Amino acid sequence: MATKQILIVEDEQPIREMIAFGLRRSGFEVREAADVSAARASIADQRPDLVLIDWMLPDMSGLELTRALKRDKDTQEVPVIMLTARAEEQDKVMGLDSGADDYITKPFSPRELLARINAVLRRSTNGDQLIEAEGLVLDAAGHRVTVGDRTVQLGPTEYRLLSFFMTHAERVYSRAQLLDRVWGGNVYVEERTVDVHIRRLRRALEAFSYDRFIQTVRGSGYRFSTRSE
């Protein structure tokens, strides 16, 4: 397996070097950037497998950088973990709403950071594998969804929705987040469009009794879960 590359975007050199040292010891290839300008240059030179971004940066906030990465078709699939001392719930919501795949508050232990990185990388590398949930199988390479020897007929948007849900199971996503992550940040459509495609996805899964996996979380959004609501 190829060595995973991680870009650390952190302006405080001692923290950046401490993180880099721990990740290199764990077998990762690490690149460092002290600001957004350096981060952009590094990403343009070679796309990393994951980016660690500090919220407070000298030339642009980490929040803005995360949003920019998730809106760019060349980088929208690169996982992002935000690192910040801001521990309020609203700050975490803002970080995740910006497109971050995870959010870690300082101070954090090297073991926690490594565990979070490995978890995010596992989710992001599922694109080359079969993703299965109680008999519902999504084949990303073949771009098909099956139950046993039967194919689930899905439109392109419903397929992208299901693929996103199955690779981000058990997490609740708002309509705005789904629009950003499934449709893309540069596509301007009404949030209620999500509801239309959710209904279509449920109808396609209903014949196989898997519509229950697409769950509505009142006041929050939707999630994919094999557990009962």
CSV table of C-alpha atoms in Angstrom, one decimal, residues 8 13 26 38 42 50-51 68-69 85 112 123 127 131 137 143 147 151 156 164 172:
chain,number,residue,atom,x,y,z
A,8,ILE,CA,-0.3,20.1,8.0
A,13,GLN,CA,6.0,26.0,14.3
A,26,SER,CA,3.5,6.4,12.3
A,38,ALA,CA,2.0,27.9,1.2
A,42,SER,CA,1.8,22.6,-1.9
A,50,LEU,CA,-5.5,14.4,3.9
A,51,VAL,CA,-5.1,17.9,5.1
A,68,ALA,CA,-12.4,26.7,-0.9
A,69,LEU,CA,-11.0,23.1,-1.0
A,85,ALA,CA,-8.7,25.6,20.3
A,112,GLU,CA,-6.3,10.7,19.4
A,123,ARG,CA,-13.9,6.4,4.9
A,127,GLY,CA,-14.1,4.6,-3.3
A,131,ILE,CA,-19.3,-0.9,0.5
A,137,VAL,CA,-23.8,-3.4,-1.8
A,143,HIS,CA,-20.8,2.3,-10.4
A,147,VAL,CA,-28.9,-6.6,-3.5
A,151,THR,CA,-29.6,-4.3,-9.4
A,156,PRO,CA,-27.0,9.7,-11.2
A,164,PHE,CA,-22.0,9.7,0.2
A,172,VAL,CA,-26.4,13.6,10.4
